[in-house]
XYZ file of C-alpha atoms in Angstrom:
770
model
C -25.939 -1.940 -29.801
C -25.533 -3.299 -26.322
C -22.659 -5.502 -27.480
C -20.867 -2.564 -29.001
C -21.277 -0.560 -25.887
C -19.839 -3.598 -23.893
C -16.959 -3.824 -26.245
C -16.104 -0.053 -26.018
C -16.501 -0.228 -22.336
C -13.939 -2.921 -22.161
C -11.667 -2.004 -25.064
C -8.888 -0.508 -22.724
C -8.685 -3.446 -20.298
C -5.832 -5.842 -20.709
C -6.391 -9.615 -20.164
C -3.229 -10.723 -18.518
C -4.063 -14.320 -17.993
C -1.306 -16.905 -19.123
C -2.687 -19.266 -21.881
C -0.577 -22.100 -22.786
C 0.653 -22.443 -26.357
C -0.692 -26.084 -26.610
C -1.785 -28.965 -24.297
C 0.995 -31.382 -23.330
C -0.223 -34.244 -25.336
C -0.103 -31.763 -28.276
C 3.545 -31.398 -27.684
C 4.141 -35.173 -27.307
C 2.411 -35.781 -30.692
C 4.624 -33.176 -32.358
C 7.667 -34.665 -30.984
C 6.665 -38.107 -32.231
C 5.860 -36.524 -35.659
C 9.601 -35.251 -35.606
C 10.859 -38.570 -34.595
C 8.987 -40.159 -37.529
C 10.317 -37.683 -39.939
C 13.942 -38.529 -38.786
C 13.195 -42.305 -39.119
C 11.835 -41.636 -42.634
C 14.742 -39.517 -43.408
C 17.161 -42.444 -42.213
C 15.050 -44.861 -44.439
C 15.662 -42.686 -47.403
C 19.387 -43.045 -47.242
C 20.803 -44.937 -50.251
C 20.597 -48.605 -49.595
C 23.699 -50.652 -50.818
C 23.191 -53.325 -53.322
C 24.186 -56.783 -52.414
C 27.858 -56.469 -52.314
C 30.659 -59.051 -51.761
C 30.412 -60.991 -48.502
C 33.080 -60.416 -46.148
C 34.817 -62.796 -43.789
C 36.235 -61.010 -40.805
C 38.953 -62.333 -38.356
C 40.952 -60.817 -35.595
C 44.495 -61.216 -34.690
C 45.725 -59.503 -31.515
C 49.499 -59.888 -31.163
C 51.268 -59.714 -27.796
C 53.448 -57.065 -29.168
C 53.812 -54.877 -32.229
C 53.759 -56.636 -35.615
C 54.579 -55.324 -39.147
C 52.124 -55.765 -42.027
C 54.757 -58.130 -43.472
C 54.671 -60.266 -40.568
C 50.905 -60.228 -40.198
C 50.742 -61.012 -43.928
C 52.741 -64.166 -43.517
C 50.647 -65.561 -40.712
C 48.362 -68.676 -41.754
C 44.500 -68.080 -41.478
C 44.355 -70.181 -38.574
C 46.299 -67.561 -36.497
C 43.215 -65.282 -36.820
C 40.058 -65.449 -34.588
C 37.060 -65.260 -36.852
C 34.245 -62.835 -35.531
C 30.633 -62.813 -36.605
C 29.462 -60.249 -39.081
C 28.789 -56.770 -37.669
C 30.932 -54.247 -35.613
C 34.087 -55.682 -34.178
C 34.908 -54.296 -30.793
C 38.423 -53.227 -29.932
C 39.769 -52.345 -26.537
C 43.134 -52.169 -25.114
C 45.964 -49.984 -23.899
C 47.164 -46.913 -25.754
C 49.413 -47.703 -28.658
C 48.220 -51.267 -28.907
C 47.665 -52.496 -32.404
C 44.778 -54.398 -33.582
C 44.553 -56.434 -36.858
C 41.692 -57.469 -38.705
C 41.982 -59.943 -41.733
C 39.121 -59.325 -44.157
C 38.581 -62.111 -46.640
C 36.467 -60.993 -49.826
C 35.770 -62.061 -53.336
C 35.851 -58.907 -55.345
C 33.978 -59.360 -58.697
C 34.926 -57.108 -61.523
C 32.851 -53.842 -61.953
C 30.989 -53.102 -65.104
C 31.959 -49.331 -64.986
C 35.564 -49.011 -66.060
C 36.059 -46.063 -63.685
C 34.462 -47.694 -60.653
C 36.330 -49.125 -57.884
C 35.740 -50.925 -54.739
C 35.893 -49.137 -51.348
C 36.614 -50.770 -47.974
C 34.229 -48.555 -45.958
C 34.238 -47.982 -41.967
C 31.812 -46.173 -39.793
C 33.590 -43.310 -38.272
C 35.182 -44.467 -35.043
C 37.664 -42.912 -32.445
C 40.956 -44.441 -33.775
C 44.357 -43.052 -33.616
C 45.534 -44.847 -36.760
C 43.639 -46.878 -39.306
C 45.219 -48.181 -42.349
C 44.460 -50.939 -45.009
C 47.079 -53.465 -46.430
C 47.018 -55.940 -49.123
C 49.381 -58.016 -51.058
C 49.617 -57.165 -54.747
C 52.040 -59.116 -56.898
C 53.692 -60.433 -53.926
C 54.464 -56.863 -52.626
C 52.877 -55.506 -49.556
C 50.730 -52.387 -50.453
C 49.061 -49.792 -47.959
C 46.593 -46.872 -47.985
C 47.396 -43.633 -46.382
C 46.492 -44.134 -42.683
C 43.500 -42.300 -41.342
C 43.456 -40.603 -37.902
C 40.275 -39.521 -36.185
C 41.904 -36.751 -34.191
C 44.418 -35.421 -36.854
C 42.930 -35.688 -40.471
C 45.364 -35.105 -43.107
C 44.765 -32.389 -45.710
C 45.894 -34.548 -48.656
C 43.555 -37.330 -47.632
C 40.132 -37.865 -49.150
C 37.532 -36.792 -46.442
C 34.327 -38.522 -45.778
C 31.630 -36.984 -43.701
C 30.260 -40.240 -41.941
C 33.223 -42.693 -41.868
C 36.454 -43.762 -43.489
C 36.891 -45.018 -47.056
C 39.829 -46.904 -48.460
C 39.838 -47.364 -52.125
C 41.041 -50.755 -53.503
C 42.738 -50.498 -56.870
C 41.012 -51.923 -59.869
C 43.909 -54.397 -60.324
C 42.972 -56.100 -57.074
C 40.220 -58.376 -57.843
C 38.758 -61.920 -57.148
C 39.507 -63.594 -53.942
C 41.455 -60.932 -51.816
C 42.787 -60.649 -48.323
C 42.931 -57.048 -46.917
C 44.633 -56.391 -43.533
C 43.348 -53.516 -41.350
C 45.630 -51.949 -38.871
C 43.776 -50.037 -36.040
C 45.274 -48.190 -33.000
C 43.156 -46.421 -30.487
C 42.473 -45.489 -26.809
C 39.718 -47.267 -24.705
C 36.907 -49.055 -26.403
C 36.159 -48.575 -30.046
C 34.428 -50.667 -32.711
C 35.143 -51.167 -36.361
C 32.511 -52.115 -38.987
C 34.084 -53.031 -42.359
C 31.899 -53.032 -45.407
C 32.569 -53.284 -49.022
C 30.889 -50.447 -50.997
C 31.231 -49.198 -54.637
C 32.451 -45.467 -55.035
C 29.108 -44.382 -56.090
C 27.433 -45.915 -52.895
C 30.203 -44.129 -50.752
C 29.351 -40.887 -52.482
C 25.717 -41.375 -51.737
C 26.457 -42.034 -48.127
C 28.719 -39.001 -47.895
C 26.051 -36.814 -49.427
C 23.233 -38.219 -47.083
C 25.655 -37.696 -44.002
C 26.461 -34.210 -45.119
C 22.734 -33.394 -45.267
C 22.149 -34.730 -41.771
C 25.126 -33.245 -40.104
C 24.528 -29.715 -41.770
C 20.952 -29.778 -40.681
C 21.885 -30.507 -37.147
C 24.676 -27.953 -37.010
C 22.639 -25.346 -38.775
C 19.648 -25.964 -36.296
C 21.973 -25.662 -33.397
C 23.560 -22.429 -34.673
C 20.135 -20.900 -35.255
C 19.038 -21.791 -31.791
C 22.325 -20.344 -30.304
C 21.630 -17.108 -32.180
C 17.945 -17.067 -31.079
C 18.858 -17.889 -27.632
C 21.441 -15.063 -27.486
C 18.887 -12.579 -28.935
C 16.415 -13.549 -26.275
C 18.925 -13.156 -23.482
C 19.903 -9.588 -24.804
C 16.255 -8.785 -24.791
C 15.029 -10.238 -21.664
C 18.135 -10.647 -19.595
C 16.690 -13.939 -18.150
C 19.340 -16.209 -16.450
C 17.813 -19.327 -17.936
C 18.765 -18.285 -21.338
C 22.515 -18.418 -20.117
C 21.868 -21.962 -19.080
C 20.302 -22.743 -22.525
C 23.180 -21.085 -24.304
C 25.597 -23.019 -22.151
C 23.681 -26.217 -23.204
C 23.594 -25.540 -26.914
C 27.241 -24.482 -26.994
C 28.524 -27.570 -25.352
C 26.253 -29.787 -27.406
C 27.384 -27.995 -30.567
C 31.078 -28.641 -29.726
C 30.555 -32.035 -28.252
C 28.714 -33.083 -31.586
C 31.454 -31.457 -33.680
C 34.270 -33.478 -31.706
C 32.433 -36.645 -31.405
C 31.790 -36.683 -35.301
C 35.436 -35.897 -35.921
C 34.661 -32.471 -37.707
C 35.961 -30.424 -34.954
C 39.452 -31.568 -35.596
C 39.461 -30.588 -39.023
C 38.919 -26.962 -38.257
C 42.138 -24.709 -37.931
C 43.346 -23.744 -34.528
C 40.457 -25.734 -32.788
C 41.733 -28.952 -34.219
C 44.505 -28.570 -31.812
C 42.079 -29.885 -29.137
C 43.039 -33.238 -30.696
C 46.167 -33.263 -28.623
C 44.020 -34.880 -25.995
C 42.469 -37.331 -28.249
C 39.967 -39.604 -26.652
C 40.308 -37.985 -23.165
C 39.405 -34.726 -24.923
C 36.038 -36.179 -26.080
C 35.353 -37.437 -22.597
C 36.072 -33.898 -21.274
C 33.473 -32.452 -23.719
C 30.928 -35.167 -22.621
C 31.359 -34.259 -18.932
C 31.006 -30.506 -19.728
C 27.645 -31.393 -21.645
C 26.578 -33.384 -18.626
C 27.132 -30.430 -16.217
C 25.335 -28.051 -18.852
C 22.232 -30.459 -18.978
C 21.861 -30.522 -15.031
C 22.198 -26.698 -15.048
C 19.629 -26.246 -17.685
C 17.196 -28.693 -16.112
C 17.489 -26.943 -12.748
C 17.032 -23.560 -14.261
C 14.005 -24.622 -16.192
C 12.511 -26.440 -13.204
C 12.845 -23.598 -10.830
C 11.985 -25.788 -7.903
C 10.424 -24.231 -4.756
C 11.762 -24.442 -1.208
C 9.841 -27.590 -0.565
C 12.055 -29.375 -3.006
C 15.367 -28.042 -1.471
C 17.078 -31.320 -1.253
C 16.672 -32.069 -4.900
C 17.813 -28.518 -5.742
C 20.850 -28.855 -3.513
C 21.727 -31.975 -5.425
C 21.362 -30.327 -8.696
C 23.591 -27.504 -7.505
C 26.391 -29.905 -6.324
C 26.276 -32.376 -9.114
C 28.274 -30.475 -11.811
C 31.216 -30.592 -9.511
C 31.520 -34.282 -10.517
C 31.766 -33.912 -14.262
C 33.891 -30.778 -13.720
C 36.363 -32.977 -11.790
C 36.499 -35.482 -14.514
C 37.181 -32.776 -16.926
C 40.067 -31.475 -15.043
C 41.496 -35.106 -14.897
C 41.058 -35.431 -18.700
C 43.095 -32.258 -19.251
C 46.059 -33.796 -17.400
C 45.850 -36.534 -20.194
C 46.309 -39.782 -17.987
C 46.293 -42.159 -21.074
C 46.729 -45.231 -18.861
C 43.388 -44.308 -17.175
C 41.301 -44.042 -20.471
C 39.192 -47.080 -19.795
C 38.269 -46.052 -16.283
C 37.475 -42.553 -17.365
C 35.308 -43.945 -20.099
C 33.322 -45.942 -17.697
C 33.043 -42.836 -15.239
C 32.023 -40.476 -18.111
C 29.350 -42.914 -19.216
C 27.933 -43.348 -15.752
C 28.051 -39.357 -15.086
C 26.456 -38.608 -18.370
C 23.426 -41.021 -17.927
C 23.180 -39.833 -14.151
C 23.066 -36.281 -15.506
C 20.212 -37.004 -17.805
C 18.303 -38.983 -15.233
C 18.696 -35.933 -12.741
C 17.511 -33.462 -15.482
C 14.469 -35.810 -15.952
C 13.726 -36.039 -12.223
C 13.806 -32.289 -11.873
C 11.585 -31.739 -14.860
C 9.178 -34.328 -13.317
C 9.111 -32.265 -10.236
C 8.538 -29.188 -12.201
C 5.578 -30.927 -13.761
C 4.442 -31.865 -10.352
C 4.427 -28.230 -9.383
C 2.505 -27.282 -12.539
C 5.424 -25.750 -14.328
C 4.384 -24.924 -17.901
C 5.526 -27.254 -20.809
C 7.362 -29.514 -18.180
C 5.704 -32.722 -19.223
C 6.948 -32.577 -22.910
C 10.462 -31.609 -21.631
C 10.168 -34.687 -19.355
C 9.415 -36.980 -22.407
C 12.499 -35.379 -24.198
C 14.684 -36.072 -21.216
C 13.633 -39.749 -21.069
C 13.979 -40.208 -24.824
C 17.492 -38.685 -24.645
C 18.293 -41.096 -21.752
C 17.262 -44.055 -23.810
C 19.275 -43.013 -26.758
C 22.346 -42.197 -24.674
C 21.947 -45.695 -23.122
C 21.797 -47.506 -26.347
C 24.985 -45.493 -27.424
C 26.808 -46.729 -24.311
C 25.742 -50.334 -25.034
C 26.821 -50.092 -28.466
C 30.217 -48.802 -27.428
C 30.531 -52.036 -25.408
C 29.259 -54.215 -28.079
C 26.103 -55.135 -26.201
C 23.709 -54.214 -29.014
C 24.001 -54.373 -32.693
C 25.669 -51.116 -34.295
C 23.386 -49.309 -36.574
C 23.025 -45.768 -37.726
C 20.552 -44.966 -34.915
C 22.785 -46.614 -32.128
C 25.621 -44.440 -33.497
C 23.734 -41.249 -33.986
C 20.377 -41.477 -32.378
C 21.432 -39.714 -29.213
C 22.806 -36.871 -31.256
C 19.245 -36.337 -32.710
C 17.604 -36.649 -29.343
C 20.043 -34.227 -27.863
C 19.278 -31.752 -30.749
C 15.540 -32.411 -30.260
C 15.792 -31.775 -26.514
C 17.393 -28.368 -27.399
C 14.593 -27.614 -29.746
C 11.976 -28.501 -27.331
C 13.706 -26.281 -24.793
C 13.636 -23.617 -27.371
C 9.656 -24.202 -27.611
C 9.541 -23.927 -23.833
C 11.584 -20.693 -23.710
C 9.561 -19.360 -26.500
C 6.567 -19.839 -24.422
C 8.468 -18.017 -21.527
C 8.914 -15.211 -23.709
C 5.064 -14.976 -23.888
C 5.039 -15.139 -20.071
C 7.613 -12.384 -19.765
C 5.552 -10.452 -22.195
C 2.561 -10.862 -19.982
C 4.559 -9.927 -16.885
C 5.831 -6.813 -18.715
C 2.306 -6.013 -19.552
C 1.188 -6.620 -16.090
C 4.115 -4.352 -14.586
C 3.137 -1.717 -17.324
C -0.528 -2.016 -16.434
C 0.388 -1.760 -12.734
C 2.746 1.239 -13.550
C -0.072 2.987 -15.434
C -2.384 2.391 -12.590
C 0.026 3.660 -10.097
C 0.737 6.722 -12.447
C -2.989 7.212 -12.881
C -3.455 7.109 -9.030
C -0.602 9.396 -8.480
C -1.934 11.739 -10.827
C -5.472 11.412 -9.451
C -4.116 12.118 -6.052
C -2.188 15.184 -7.331
C -5.221 16.605 -8.986
C -7.450 15.692 -5.996
C -5.058 17.675 -3.683
C -4.705 20.435 -6.153
C -8.480 20.547 -6.493
C -8.975 20.461 -2.602
C -6.333 23.407 -2.164
C -7.952 25.430 -4.745
C -11.329 25.051 -3.022
C -9.681 26.245 0.229
C -9.332 29.540 -1.508
C -13.085 29.990 -1.375
C -12.912 31.372 2.192
C -10.895 34.353 1.102
C -12.846 34.955 -2.050
C -15.505 37.714 -2.160
C -19.103 36.546 -1.727
C -20.028 36.814 -5.290
C -17.077 34.896 -6.712
C -17.150 31.865 -4.407
C -19.604 29.803 -6.453
C -18.038 30.803 -9.747
C -14.553 29.864 -8.582
C -15.512 26.398 -7.126
C -17.313 25.121 -10.166
C -14.459 26.688 -12.611
C -12.030 24.696 -10.529
C -14.239 21.634 -10.792
C -14.336 21.877 -14.582
C -10.523 22.535 -14.878
C -9.674 19.588 -12.809
C -11.986 17.016 -14.450
C -10.802 17.980 -17.785
C -7.348 16.699 -16.828
C -8.776 13.446 -15.400
C -11.684 12.486 -17.595
C -11.133 12.328 -21.458
C -13.915 14.613 -22.938
C -14.773 17.003 -25.660
C -16.372 19.672 -23.354
C -17.921 20.075 -19.984
C -20.250 22.483 -18.210
C -21.974 23.195 -14.871
C -25.427 24.334 -14.994
C -27.173 25.827 -11.882
C -30.674 27.073 -11.548
C -32.013 29.235 -8.626
C -28.834 28.581 -6.708
C -28.734 31.219 -3.946
C -31.218 33.123 -6.037
C -29.007 33.080 -9.351
C -28.670 30.994 -12.435
C -25.216 30.171 -13.457
C -23.683 28.323 -16.424
C -19.907 27.674 -16.723
C -18.304 26.013 -19.728
C -14.888 24.352 -20.565
C -13.857 25.582 -22.997
C -15.797 28.804 -23.037
C -16.538 28.493 -26.681
C -19.116 25.598 -26.119
C -21.433 27.958 -24.040
C -23.734 28.292 -26.989
C -24.190 24.531 -27.362
C -24.798 24.026 -23.798
C -27.465 26.820 -23.802
C -29.179 25.078 -26.638
C -28.938 21.763 -24.784
C -30.469 23.277 -21.743
C -33.214 24.971 -23.829
C -34.173 21.770 -25.467
C -33.338 19.099 -22.659
C -33.901 21.326 -19.538
C -36.677 19.301 -18.255
C -34.802 15.989 -18.542
C -31.742 17.451 -16.834
C -33.802 18.804 -14.039
C -35.537 15.497 -13.586
C -31.983 13.779 -13.362
C -30.839 16.401 -10.889
C -33.791 15.669 -8.839
C -33.226 11.862 -8.914
C -29.592 12.480 -7.671
C -28.548 9.460 -9.870
C -25.549 9.889 -12.235
C -26.298 8.504 -15.767
C -25.348 8.836 -19.456
C -27.429 10.469 -22.152
C -27.178 10.176 -25.688
C -28.427 12.699 -28.234
C -27.996 13.445 -32.000
C -26.014 16.584 -32.767
C -27.911 19.004 -35.033
C -27.388 18.714 -38.707
C -24.696 20.906 -39.959
C -25.442 23.468 -42.537
C -23.368 21.605 -45.174
C -25.534 18.419 -44.873
C -22.824 16.450 -42.976
C -24.346 13.317 -41.189
C -25.422 13.746 -37.548
C -22.853 12.952 -34.850
C -23.783 11.057 -31.795
C -23.240 12.919 -28.539
C -22.584 11.084 -25.232
C -23.059 12.968 -22.142
C -22.348 12.035 -18.488
C -24.956 13.878 -16.251
C -24.016 14.172 -12.646
C -26.618 15.947 -10.328
C -25.373 18.571 -7.945
C -26.784 17.882 -4.310
C -28.720 20.987 -3.886
C -31.755 21.827 -1.916
C -35.049 22.500 -3.983
C -36.097 24.762 -5.623
C -32.477 25.038 -6.640
C -31.076 22.217 -9.012
C -27.853 21.762 -11.039
C -25.965 19.303 -12.941
C -22.375 18.695 -14.266
C -22.487 17.703 -17.988
C -19.414 15.975 -19.663
C -19.560 15.506 -23.417
C -17.812 12.797 -25.597
C -18.431 12.244 -29.346
C -19.491 9.200 -31.100
C -19.586 5.894 -29.402
C -17.225 6.734 -26.447
C -19.157 5.881 -23.430
C -18.140 6.738 -19.828
C -16.726 3.966 -17.589
C -18.270 3.450 -14.132
C -14.982 4.617 -12.532
C -14.920 7.807 -14.456
C -18.506 8.584 -13.394
C -17.554 7.799 -9.776
C -14.506 10.091 -9.964
C -16.511 12.904 -11.488
C -19.387 12.580 -8.840
C -16.580 12.555 -6.077
C -15.476 15.836 -7.469
C -18.938 17.253 -7.897
C -19.594 16.413 -4.169
C -16.441 18.140 -2.922
C -17.094 21.339 -5.018
C -20.628 21.434 -3.642
C -19.650 20.934 -0.119
C -16.967 23.509 -0.321
C -19.490 26.048 -1.585
C -21.841 25.195 1.255
C -18.976 25.197 3.643
C -17.887 28.802 2.490
C -21.513 29.933 2.840
C -21.635 28.512 6.321
C -18.369 29.952 7.195
C -19.537 33.233 5.864
C -22.652 32.970 7.992
C -20.735 32.043 11.060
C -18.190 34.827 10.447
C -21.026 37.190 10.063
C -22.619 36.154 13.123
C -19.454 36.308 15.098
C -18.217 39.766 13.603
C -21.521 41.648 12.890
C -24.448 42.644 14.713
C -27.503 40.743 13.902
C -30.050 43.683 14.002
C -28.172 46.310 12.041
C -25.572 44.330 10.175
C -22.768 46.426 11.526
C -19.640 45.331 13.293
C -20.489 44.107 16.790
C -18.510 45.444 19.786
C -15.789 42.765 19.800
C -15.039 43.426 16.144
C -15.052 47.222 16.852
C -12.585 46.982 19.608
C -10.327 44.808 17.322
C -10.673 47.176 14.358
C -10.076 50.260 16.738
C -6.757 48.672 17.896
C -5.725 47.866 14.378
C -6.564 51.462 13.114
C -4.852 53.068 16.098
C -1.657 50.975 15.453
C -1.604 51.870 11.761
C -1.928 55.459 12.672
C 0.969 55.329 14.992
C 3.206 53.447 12.499
C 2.432 55.860 9.676
C 2.059 58.997 11.917
C -1.248 59.687 10.154
C -4.300 61.224 11.727
C -7.186 59.154 13.049
C -10.751 60.229 13.946
C -13.131 58.302 16.096
C -16.895 59.210 16.218
C -19.551 57.985 18.677
C -22.879 58.338 17.025
C -26.079 58.030 19.198
C -29.670 57.811 18.175
C -31.536 60.308 20.285
C -34.425 59.350 22.478
C -34.428 55.702 21.559
C -36.132 54.803 24.910
C -38.947 57.070 24.288
C -39.433 55.720 20.749
C -39.638 52.351 22.109
C -42.160 53.177 24.814
C -44.341 55.249 22.422
C -43.957 53.302 19.009
C -42.818 49.952 20.274
C -39.507 48.204 20.110
C -40.097 47.385 16.325
C -39.934 51.138 15.686
C -36.769 51.419 17.688
C -35.230 48.636 15.811
C -36.210 50.253 12.438
C -34.555 53.460 13.656
C -31.299 51.700 14.497
C -31.191 49.882 11.018
C -31.836 53.138 9.268
C -28.933 54.743 11.059
C -26.699 51.840 10.273
C -27.680 52.100 6.607
C -26.815 55.804 6.808
C -23.409 55.060 8.322
C -22.779 52.478 5.667
C -23.373 54.765 2.887
C -21.142 57.274 4.181
C -18.228 54.867 4.973
C -18.014 53.495 1.504
C -15.331 56.099 0.419
C -13.205 55.094 3.584
C -13.953 54.353 6.988
C -15.501 51.544 9.221
C -18.294 51.469 11.700
C -19.889 49.181 14.213
C -22.541 49.070 16.919
C -21.011 49.757 20.441
C -24.006 48.938 22.464
C -27.585 49.966 22.720
C -28.202 52.962 20.602
C -24.354 54.032 20.197
C -22.294 53.403 16.973
C -18.508 53.967 16.594
C -17.192 55.082 13.424
C -13.305 55.002 12.616
C -12.000 57.507 9.970
C -8.430 56.921 9.092
C -6.372 59.664 7.444
C -8.944 62.476 8.532
C -8.050 65.337 10.707
C -10.581 66.768 13.128
C -12.047 69.384 10.825
C -12.419 66.782 8.036
C -14.102 64.428 10.680
C -16.442 67.048 11.701
C -17.564 67.836 8.178
C -18.119 64.193 7.650
C -20.150 63.818 10.782
C -22.244 66.927 9.847
C -23.002 65.404 6.372
C -24.007 62.187 7.895
C -26.157 63.608 10.585
C -27.990 65.855 8.110
C -28.727 62.658 5.991
C -29.930 60.711 8.917
C -32.282 63.353 10.120
C -33.788 63.894 6.817
C -35.329 60.497 6.671
C -38.725 59.790 8.159
C -40.027 56.336 9.440
C -43.786 55.752 9.003
C -45.494 53.629 11.690
C -49.225 52.957 12.343
C -49.042 55.465 15.125
C -47.657 58.037 12.764
C -44.545 59.337 11.209
C -41.316 59.636 13.094
C -38.324 61.864 12.193
C -35.086 60.633 14.064
C -32.272 62.896 15.365
C -28.699 62.025 15.916
C -25.967 63.172 18.274
C -22.199 62.757 17.369
C -19.101 63.231 19.449
C -15.858 63.582 17.447
C -12.390 62.953 18.855
C -8.944 62.847 16.990
C -5.747 61.134 17.948
C -3.311 63.215 19.934
C 0.537 62.977 19.973
C 0.486 61.907 23.570
C -2.151 59.198 23.020
C -0.632 55.644 23.845
C -3.752 53.577 23.451
C -6.932 53.545 21.470
C -8.939 53.581 24.831
C -7.765 57.252 25.394
C -9.322 58.152 21.968
C -12.402 56.292 22.588
C -12.878 57.951 26.012
C -12.577 61.531 24.443
C -14.953 60.655 21.679
C -17.438 59.270 24.358
C -17.089 62.439 26.345
C -17.671 64.493 23.159
C -21.026 62.617 22.657
C -22.055 63.205 26.185
C -21.403 67.041 25.735
C -23.377 66.995 22.543
C -26.405 65.294 24.410
C -25.920 67.849 27.258
C -26.108 70.805 24.711
C -29.364 69.553 23.449
C -28.708 66.629 21.164
C -29.258 66.608 17.334
C -25.639 68.164 16.982
C -21.843 67.339 16.345
C -19.481 68.064 19.139
C -15.692 67.920 18.795
C -13.506 67.003 21.724
C -11.575 70.104 23.138
C -7.990 70.655 21.839
C -8.561 69.242 18.500
C -6.899 72.183 16.756
C -3.557 71.053 18.374
C -4.108 67.608 17.253
C -4.731 68.883 13.770
C -1.339 70.570 13.785
C 0.368 67.342 15.033
C -1.475 65.264 12.424
C -0.338 67.345 9.559
C-alpha cells in the first residue's frame, strides 16, 4: 500500500537526468564488431583460382611511341618489375607502357575467355594491345573520367577480354596515360571470376552508397525537426563524403550532367578531397563544442578550412602542370584535417562530452586508413583491397558513429525540451497561482463592505471557489461549529451538501480532533455501498484545520476519489488559503469592532457625537441639493441627574439604553439618530416636513414614556422632552438647524418637560419645503 501511495505521489514528476545510451567501451566493442564483419565480408569475396603467372615489365619512352613501335622492341628494352602494383607517375599526357608476358592455357568451357583485369585507377587512357597473326590488335580504351557508353562497365576495375584465338605464350602491351601518381595491377582472370568480382563490388558499393543516402535523409529530417546547426555540419560531411566516394570510385562520371565534372580530371578529385577535409574539421568542431578555455584550438579549427578551400580554388583553375604538387598538398591537408578532428574530439572527451571517446577512436582509425591509402598511392605498401578501399569504409563508419552520437543528442534535445516544458508548466502554474491568489485576496477585501451576516459566508465561499481552480478535486467543503455563535456548512458544488452532512455526523469527533491539533492531514474512508450493490469506492480527504479559538472549531475538507492522494505542495497551498480566509474574517470583525468604537457610543450603541456631526452635514447637503425638507430633533431624558442620585448610575444608564432602543425602533422606517452628549440624543428625519416630524416625535415620546424600568429601589417611569426644528430656505449651514432644535428642546423643558415643542415659524418652512 505504501509503495503504491509513493508511486502515485510521484507519478507526475519528470526525471530529466541525461542517461548515456551506453558506456564508451561498449561503443568501441560495437565498432570492432562492425570492422570484423567488414573483414569477414571481404574474405567472402570470390578467390581466384591459380591462374597463369604474369611477367610484367615497363617501358618508359622519352617521347610518344606507337603500339607498332613498342611491339617491335626487344624484351631487353623493358624494365622488369616485381609482381604487384606498378607505380606510374609523370607529366600529363605522358604515355606509359607495360609488357605483360603470360602463358594462356586453353579453357575447358568453350564460351569462356581470359580477361586482363586491372583495379580501378585514375587513368586518362588505358588500352591493351597484342599481336595476332602478325597484325597489331587493340581493345577499346578505358577512361576513368569519361567512360564510354558502348564499353563494358565494371564496378571495381577495368577488364579487357582476350579473344579465344589468343592462347599459349602471349605478350600483351598495356598503354596507360594519367596525371600525377597512379598504379596499375594487371591480373589474368576468367570471365566468371571477373563477374563474381563485379557482383561483390556492386554489393559493397551499393551498401555504402545506400547507407550514406539513408544517413543523409535521417540527418535532414533531424535538422528539420530540431533546427540544430550541428546537423548542417553533419549533412555537409555526409554530402561531401558521398560525392567524393562516387568520384573516387569513378561512378560519378558515369552519371548524366554530373559527369561533366570529369573536365577537371585528377584535379577535380583533389578538389573533392579538400572539400571533404574542410567538412571533417567543421563537423568535429561542431561536435566538440569546445568551451572558452580551449579558444586557441577552436580558433585553429575555424581558420583551418581556409587552406583546403584555397586548394579547391586552385584545382578549379585546372593547372595540369602542378598536379603532382597539388596531390602532395592534398594528402597533407587531408591527414592534417583528420588529426585536427581527432584532437578536437579528444578535448571534447576531456571536457566530458558525451560519446566523444568512441568518436575519437573513429577519427584515429580513419587517420590510419587514410595514411595507408596515401602510402599505397606512392607505392610504399602492397596494394590490396583494404589499402584501396579501407579508408572509404572507415569514413562511412565515422559517419555512422556520428549518426549514433547525434541520435543520442536527440535524446538530450528531448530532455531539454522536457525541461523547458516542465519549466514552462511550472511558470504557468506559478502565474496561475499568483493570479488566483491575487483574485482571492481582492475578493476578501470586499468583506469590509459586506453586511455583518454575510462576511463569514462570503470569505469561505471565495475560499472554496479559488481552491477548486488550483487543487484537483471531486468536491470540497468548509464546516464551522460555534463560530461567532453559529454553525456553518459551505460546499462546492452545492449538491454535495448531503454527503458532507453525513460525513460530519459520522466523523465529526475525528474532524474536531484534527481541528484542535491544527495539523493538516489526509483521511481515507470507504464510500457507502450503493443501492445497486456496486463495490465500495475509496474516498480520500484532505483535512485542513481552521485557526479558530475554542470552543469554536472548523475544517476545510477536499475530496478525491480512489487512490489519488494529495501532494505536500497542495496541502501547503490549501492551508495558505485557509489562513488567509480566516485572517480576513477576523480582520473584518476587528475592523467592524474598531469602526463601531469610532462611530458608535459604547453605552447606547447609537452614533457618537462626531458621527452625528458628520451625518448632519451629509443630510443637510442632500436636502439642499434635492430641495427636500429636513427635520432635526433634540431628544432629552428628563431628570437624569435625579435618577442617578436616587437610583444610581446603573439606573440612569438603563434609562439611556431604553431611550436609544426606542429611537432605533422608530428610525427603522427612515431616519438616523445618535447621542449628542449626556442625556441628549439627535434624530435626523430626511424628507419630513415639520408636521410630519412632530407626529413622529409624539409617537416616539409616547412609546418611551409607556415603558417602566424596575430597580431594587422600585419601579421608574421615564419621561422625554423633544425639540423639533425644520430647515428653512435661508439656512446656509446645518449648525443653524441644530441651534433652533436645541432652542426648541429648551422651550419644551421650560414648559414642564415630557412634551414635544416645535421651533417657531415652522409653518413657513413647511410651505418652502413643499
